[in-house]
Amino acid sequence: MAEFDGLLLFALYWGALALALWAFVDALIRPAAGFVATGKLTKPAWAAITALAVLALYFRGPLDIFGLPAVIAGIVYLVDVRPAVRGLPRGNSW
């Protein structure tokens, strides 16, 4: 049973870290104007939030007092902010 628990925690750790890292990289590659146009926080704010989430998850894990808000921050970015910013056209429209 201990092997299963260890494997589950291992998968949870790397899954949460991958989620936060995906949110961070996505926040970096989106155009800054898209964040303002959709009424969300600015690009530097979301980049900082997701970067802190990655650091908290890397050093503390997802089941920590800092890890749970980090997972929530990554989920909020991917579920709410990313679809709004992704829907805007990139660059020149011609």
Short mmCIF file of N, CA and C in Angstrom, two decimals:
data_model
loop_
_atom_site.label_atom_id
_atom_site.label_comp_id
_atom_site.label_asym_id
_atom_site.label_seq_id
_atom_site.Cartn_x
_atom_site.Cartn_y
_atom_site.Cartn_z
N MET A 1 0.83 -1.19 0.00
CA MET A 1 0.00 0.00 0.00
C MET A 1 0.87 1.26 0.00
N ALA A 2 2.00 1.20 0.65
CA ALA A 2 2.88 2.36 0.71
C ALA A 2 3.44 2.69 -0.68
N GLU A 3 3.65 1.65 -1.49
CA GLU A 3 4.15 1.89 -2.83
C GLU A 3 3.11 2.65 -3.66
N PHE A 4 1.85 2.29 -3.51
CA PHE A 4 0.79 2.98 -4.23
C PHE A 4 0.69 4.43 -3.79
N ASP A 5 0.78 4.67 -2.49
CA ASP A 5 0.73 6.05 -1.98
C ASP A 5 1.89 6.88 -2.52
N GLY A 6 3.06 6.29 -2.51
CA GLY A 6 4.23 7.00 -3.03
C GLY A 6 4.10 7.30 -4.51
N LEU A 7 3.59 6.33 -5.26
CA LEU A 7 3.39 6.53 -6.69
C LEU A 7 2.33 7.59 -6.97
N LEU A 8 1.27 7.59 -6.18
CA LEU A 8 0.21 8.58 -6.33
C LEU A 8 0.72 9.98 -6.03
N LEU A 9 1.48 10.14 -4.96
CA LEU A 9 2.05 11.45 -4.62
C LEU A 9 3.07 11.90 -5.66
N PHE A 10 3.83 10.96 -6.19
CA PHE A 10 4.79 11.27 -7.25
C PHE A 10 4.07 11.80 -8.48
N ALA A 11 2.99 11.13 -8.90
CA ALA A 11 2.22 11.56 -10.06
C ALA A 11 1.54 12.90 -9.80
N LEU A 12 1.03 13.09 -8.60
CA LEU A 12 0.38 14.35 -8.25
C LEU A 12 1.37 15.51 -8.27
N TYR A 13 2.57 15.27 -7.75
CA TYR A 13 3.61 16.30 -7.74
C TYR A 13 3.98 16.73 -9.15
N TRP A 14 4.30 15.76 -10.00
CA TRP A 14 4.73 16.10 -11.36
C TRP A 14 3.59 16.61 -12.22
N GLY A 15 2.39 16.13 -11.97
CA GLY A 15 1.24 16.65 -12.71
C GLY A 15 0.94 18.10 -12.38
N ALA A 16 0.97 18.43 -11.09
CA ALA A 16 0.73 19.81 -10.68
C ALA A 16 1.84 20.73 -11.17
N LEU A 17 3.07 20.25 -11.12
CA LEU A 17 4.19 21.06 -11.61
C LEU A 17 4.09 21.28 -13.12
N ALA A 18 3.70 20.26 -13.86
CA ALA A 18 3.54 20.41 -15.30
C ALA A 18 2.41 21.38 -15.63
N LEU A 19 1.32 21.34 -14.89
CA LEU A 19 0.21 22.25 -15.10
C LEU A 19 0.64 23.70 -14.88
N ALA A 20 1.34 23.96 -13.80
CA ALA A 20 1.80 25.33 -13.50
C ALA A 20 2.84 25.79 -14.51
N LEU A 21 3.71 24.89 -14.94
CA LEU A 21 4.71 25.25 -15.93
C LEU A 21 4.07 25.55 -17.28
N TRP A 22 3.05 24.80 -17.64
CA TRP A 22 2.30 25.06 -18.87
C TRP A 22 1.65 26.43 -18.80
N ALA A 23 1.05 26.77 -17.66
CA ALA A 23 0.42 28.08 -17.50
C ALA A 23 1.46 29.19 -17.60
N PHE A 24 2.62 28.99 -17.01
CA PHE A 24 3.68 30.01 -17.05
C PHE A 24 4.19 30.24 -18.47
N VAL A 25 4.49 29.17 -19.17
CA VAL A 25 4.99 29.31 -20.55
C VAL A 25 3.93 29.93 -21.44
N ASP A 26 2.69 29.54 -21.27
CA ASP A 26 1.61 30.11 -22.07
C ASP A 26 1.45 31.60 -21.79
N ALA A 27 1.59 31.99 -20.52
CA ALA A 27 1.48 33.42 -20.18
C ALA A 27 2.61 34.21 -20.82
N LEU A 28 3.77 33.60 -20.99
CA LEU A 28 4.89 34.30 -21.60
C LEU A 28 4.74 34.46 -23.12
N ILE A 29 4.12 33.51 -23.78
CA ILE A 29 4.07 33.59 -25.25
C ILE A 29 2.86 34.37 -25.77
N ARG A 30 1.89 34.65 -24.94
CA ARG A 30 0.72 35.41 -25.39
C ARG A 30 1.07 36.90 -25.50
N PRO A 31 0.48 37.60 -26.46
CA PRO A 31 0.76 39.04 -26.59
C PRO A 31 0.18 39.84 -25.42
N ALA A 32 0.92 40.83 -24.98
CA ALA A 32 0.52 41.62 -23.82
C ALA A 32 -0.77 42.39 -24.05
N ALA A 33 -1.01 42.81 -25.26
CA ALA A 33 -2.22 43.57 -25.55
C ALA A 33 -3.48 42.73 -25.36
N GLY A 34 -3.36 41.44 -25.53
CA GLY A 34 -4.51 40.56 -25.37
C GLY A 34 -5.03 40.52 -23.95
N PHE A 35 -4.15 40.60 -22.98
CA PHE A 35 -4.56 40.58 -21.59
C PHE A 35 -5.38 41.82 -21.24
N VAL A 36 -4.92 42.96 -21.72
CA VAL A 36 -5.62 44.21 -21.44
C VAL A 36 -6.93 44.28 -22.21
N ALA A 37 -6.92 43.79 -23.45
CA ALA A 37 -8.12 43.84 -24.29
C ALA A 37 -9.25 42.98 -23.72
N THR A 38 -8.91 41.91 -23.03
CA THR A 38 -9.94 41.03 -22.48
C THR A 38 -10.34 41.41 -21.07
N GLY A 39 -9.70 42.42 -20.50
CA GLY A 39 -10.06 42.87 -19.16
C GLY A 39 -9.48 42.02 -18.05
N LYS A 40 -8.44 41.28 -18.34
CA LYS A 40 -7.77 40.44 -17.33
C LYS A 40 -6.61 41.21 -16.73
N LEU A 41 -5.95 40.62 -15.76
CA LEU A 41 -4.73 41.22 -15.24
C LEU A 41 -3.71 41.33 -16.36
N THR A 42 -2.70 42.14 -16.17
CA THR A 42 -1.70 42.35 -17.22
C THR A 42 -0.83 41.11 -17.40
N LYS A 43 -0.11 41.09 -18.51
CA LYS A 43 0.77 39.96 -18.81
C LYS A 43 1.85 39.80 -17.74
N PRO A 44 2.53 40.88 -17.30
CA PRO A 44 3.53 40.69 -16.24
C PRO A 44 2.94 40.15 -14.94
N ALA A 45 1.71 40.54 -14.63
CA ALA A 45 1.07 40.04 -13.41
C ALA A 45 0.82 38.53 -13.51
N TRP A 46 0.28 38.08 -14.64
CA TRP A 46 0.03 36.65 -14.79
C TRP A 46 1.32 35.86 -14.91
N ALA A 47 2.33 36.45 -15.54
CA ALA A 47 3.62 35.77 -15.61
C ALA A 47 4.22 35.61 -14.21
N ALA A 48 4.09 36.63 -13.39
CA ALA A 48 4.61 36.55 -12.02
C ALA A 48 3.82 35.56 -11.17
N ILE A 49 2.49 35.58 -11.31
CA ILE A 49 1.65 34.65 -10.53
C ILE A 49 1.98 33.21 -10.89
N THR A 50 2.08 32.93 -12.17
CA THR A 50 2.35 31.56 -12.58
C THR A 50 3.80 31.15 -12.28
N ALA A 51 4.73 32.10 -12.35
CA ALA A 51 6.12 31.79 -11.98
C ALA A 51 6.21 31.45 -10.49
N LEU A 52 5.52 32.21 -9.65
CA LEU A 52 5.51 31.90 -8.22
C LEU A 52 4.83 30.55 -7.97
N ALA A 53 3.82 30.23 -8.76
CA ALA A 53 3.16 28.94 -8.63
C ALA A 53 4.13 27.81 -8.96
N VAL A 54 4.91 27.97 -10.02
CA VAL A 54 5.90 26.95 -10.38
C VAL A 54 6.93 26.78 -9.27
N LEU A 55 7.41 27.88 -8.74
CA LEU A 55 8.41 27.81 -7.66
C LEU A 55 7.84 27.17 -6.41
N ALA A 56 6.62 27.53 -6.05
CA ALA A 56 6.00 26.96 -4.86
C ALA A 56 5.79 25.46 -5.02
N LEU A 57 5.36 25.05 -6.19
CA LEU A 57 5.14 23.63 -6.42
C LEU A 57 6.44 22.85 -6.50
N TYR A 58 7.46 23.45 -7.06
CA TYR A 58 8.75 22.76 -7.18
C TYR A 58 9.38 22.54 -5.80
N PHE A 59 9.34 23.57 -4.97
CA PHE A 59 10.02 23.48 -3.68
C PHE A 59 9.15 22.92 -2.56
N ARG A 60 7.85 23.11 -2.62
CA ARG A 60 6.99 22.70 -1.50
C ARG A 60 6.04 21.56 -1.83
N GLY A 61 5.68 21.39 -3.10
CA GLY A 61 4.75 20.32 -3.47
C GLY A 61 3.32 20.81 -3.48
N PRO A 62 2.42 20.04 -4.08
CA PRO A 62 1.04 20.48 -4.23
C PRO A 62 0.19 20.35 -2.97
N LEU A 63 0.63 19.60 -2.01
CA LEU A 63 -0.17 19.38 -0.80
C LEU A 63 0.31 20.23 0.36
N ASP A 64 0.85 21.38 0.07
CA ASP A 64 1.38 22.30 1.07
C ASP A 64 0.45 23.52 1.14
N ILE A 65 0.66 24.34 2.16
CA ILE A 65 -0.16 25.55 2.30
C ILE A 65 0.09 26.53 1.15
N PHE A 66 1.25 26.46 0.53
CA PHE A 66 1.54 27.29 -0.64
C PHE A 66 1.27 26.53 -1.94
N GLY A 67 1.25 25.23 -1.87
CA GLY A 67 1.06 24.43 -3.07
C GLY A 67 -0.36 24.44 -3.59
N LEU A 68 -1.32 24.37 -2.69
CA LEU A 68 -2.72 24.37 -3.12
C LEU A 68 -3.10 25.67 -3.83
N PRO A 69 -2.76 26.85 -3.29
CA PRO A 69 -3.05 28.08 -4.06
C PRO A 69 -2.29 28.15 -5.38
N ALA A 70 -1.11 27.54 -5.43
CA ALA A 70 -0.34 27.52 -6.67
C ALA A 70 -1.06 26.69 -7.73
N VAL A 71 -1.60 25.57 -7.34
CA VAL A 71 -2.37 24.74 -8.28
C VAL A 71 -3.61 25.49 -8.74
N ILE A 72 -4.27 26.16 -7.82
CA ILE A 72 -5.47 26.93 -8.16
C ILE A 72 -5.13 28.06 -9.11
N ALA A 73 -3.99 28.73 -8.91
CA ALA A 73 -3.58 29.81 -9.80
C ALA A 73 -3.35 29.29 -11.21
N GLY A 74 -2.71 28.14 -11.34
CA GLY A 74 -2.48 27.56 -12.65
C GLY A 74 -3.78 27.17 -13.33
N ILE A 75 -4.71 26.61 -12.55
CA ILE A 75 -6.00 26.22 -13.11
C ILE A 75 -6.80 27.45 -13.55
N VAL A 76 -6.79 28.50 -12.74
CA VAL A 76 -7.52 29.72 -13.09
C VAL A 76 -6.97 30.31 -14.38
N TYR A 77 -5.65 30.33 -14.50
CA TYR A 77 -5.07 30.86 -15.74
C TYR A 77 -5.51 30.03 -16.94
N LEU A 78 -5.39 28.72 -16.83
CA LEU A 78 -5.67 27.85 -17.98
C LEU A 78 -7.15 27.78 -18.33
N VAL A 79 -8.02 27.93 -17.35
CA VAL A 79 -9.46 27.79 -17.60
C VAL A 79 -10.11 29.13 -17.93
N ASP A 80 -9.64 30.22 -17.34
CA ASP A 80 -10.30 31.51 -17.52
C ASP A 80 -9.52 32.46 -18.43
N VAL A 81 -8.26 32.67 -18.15
CA VAL A 81 -7.49 33.69 -18.87
C VAL A 81 -7.05 33.20 -20.24
N ARG A 82 -6.51 32.01 -20.31
CA ARG A 82 -5.98 31.49 -21.58
C ARG A 82 -7.03 31.47 -22.69
N PRO A 83 -8.24 30.95 -22.45
CA PRO A 83 -9.22 30.97 -23.56
C PRO A 83 -9.59 32.38 -24.01
N ALA A 84 -9.65 33.32 -23.08
CA ALA A 84 -9.99 34.69 -23.46
C ALA A 84 -8.88 35.33 -24.29
N VAL A 85 -7.64 35.12 -23.89
CA VAL A 85 -6.51 35.72 -24.60
C VAL A 85 -6.24 34.98 -25.90
N ARG A 86 -6.45 33.69 -25.91
CA ARG A 86 -6.18 32.89 -27.10
C ARG A 86 -7.16 33.21 -28.23
N GLY A 87 -8.34 33.67 -27.90
CA GLY A 87 -9.33 33.97 -28.92
C GLY A 87 -9.04 35.21 -29.73
N LEU A 88 -8.12 36.03 -29.29
CA LEU A 88 -7.79 37.25 -30.03
C LEU A 88 -6.80 36.95 -31.14
N PRO A 89 -6.91 37.67 -32.26
CA PRO A 89 -5.95 37.45 -33.35
C PRO A 89 -4.56 37.96 -32.98
N ARG A 90 -3.55 37.32 -33.52
CA ARG A 90 -2.16 37.74 -33.27
C ARG A 90 -1.68 38.64 -34.38
N GLY A 91 -0.83 39.59 -34.03
CA GLY A 91 -0.12 40.41 -35.01
C GLY A 91 -1.04 41.22 -35.91
N ASN A 92 -0.56 41.45 -37.12
CA ASN A 92 -1.30 42.23 -38.13
C ASN A 92 -2.46 41.42 -38.67
N SER A 93 -3.54 42.11 -38.96
CA SER A 93 -4.73 41.42 -39.46
C SER A 93 -4.78 41.35 -40.98
N TRP A 94 -3.82 41.88 -41.67
CA TRP A 94 -3.88 41.86 -43.13
C TRP A 94 -3.10 40.71 -43.59
#
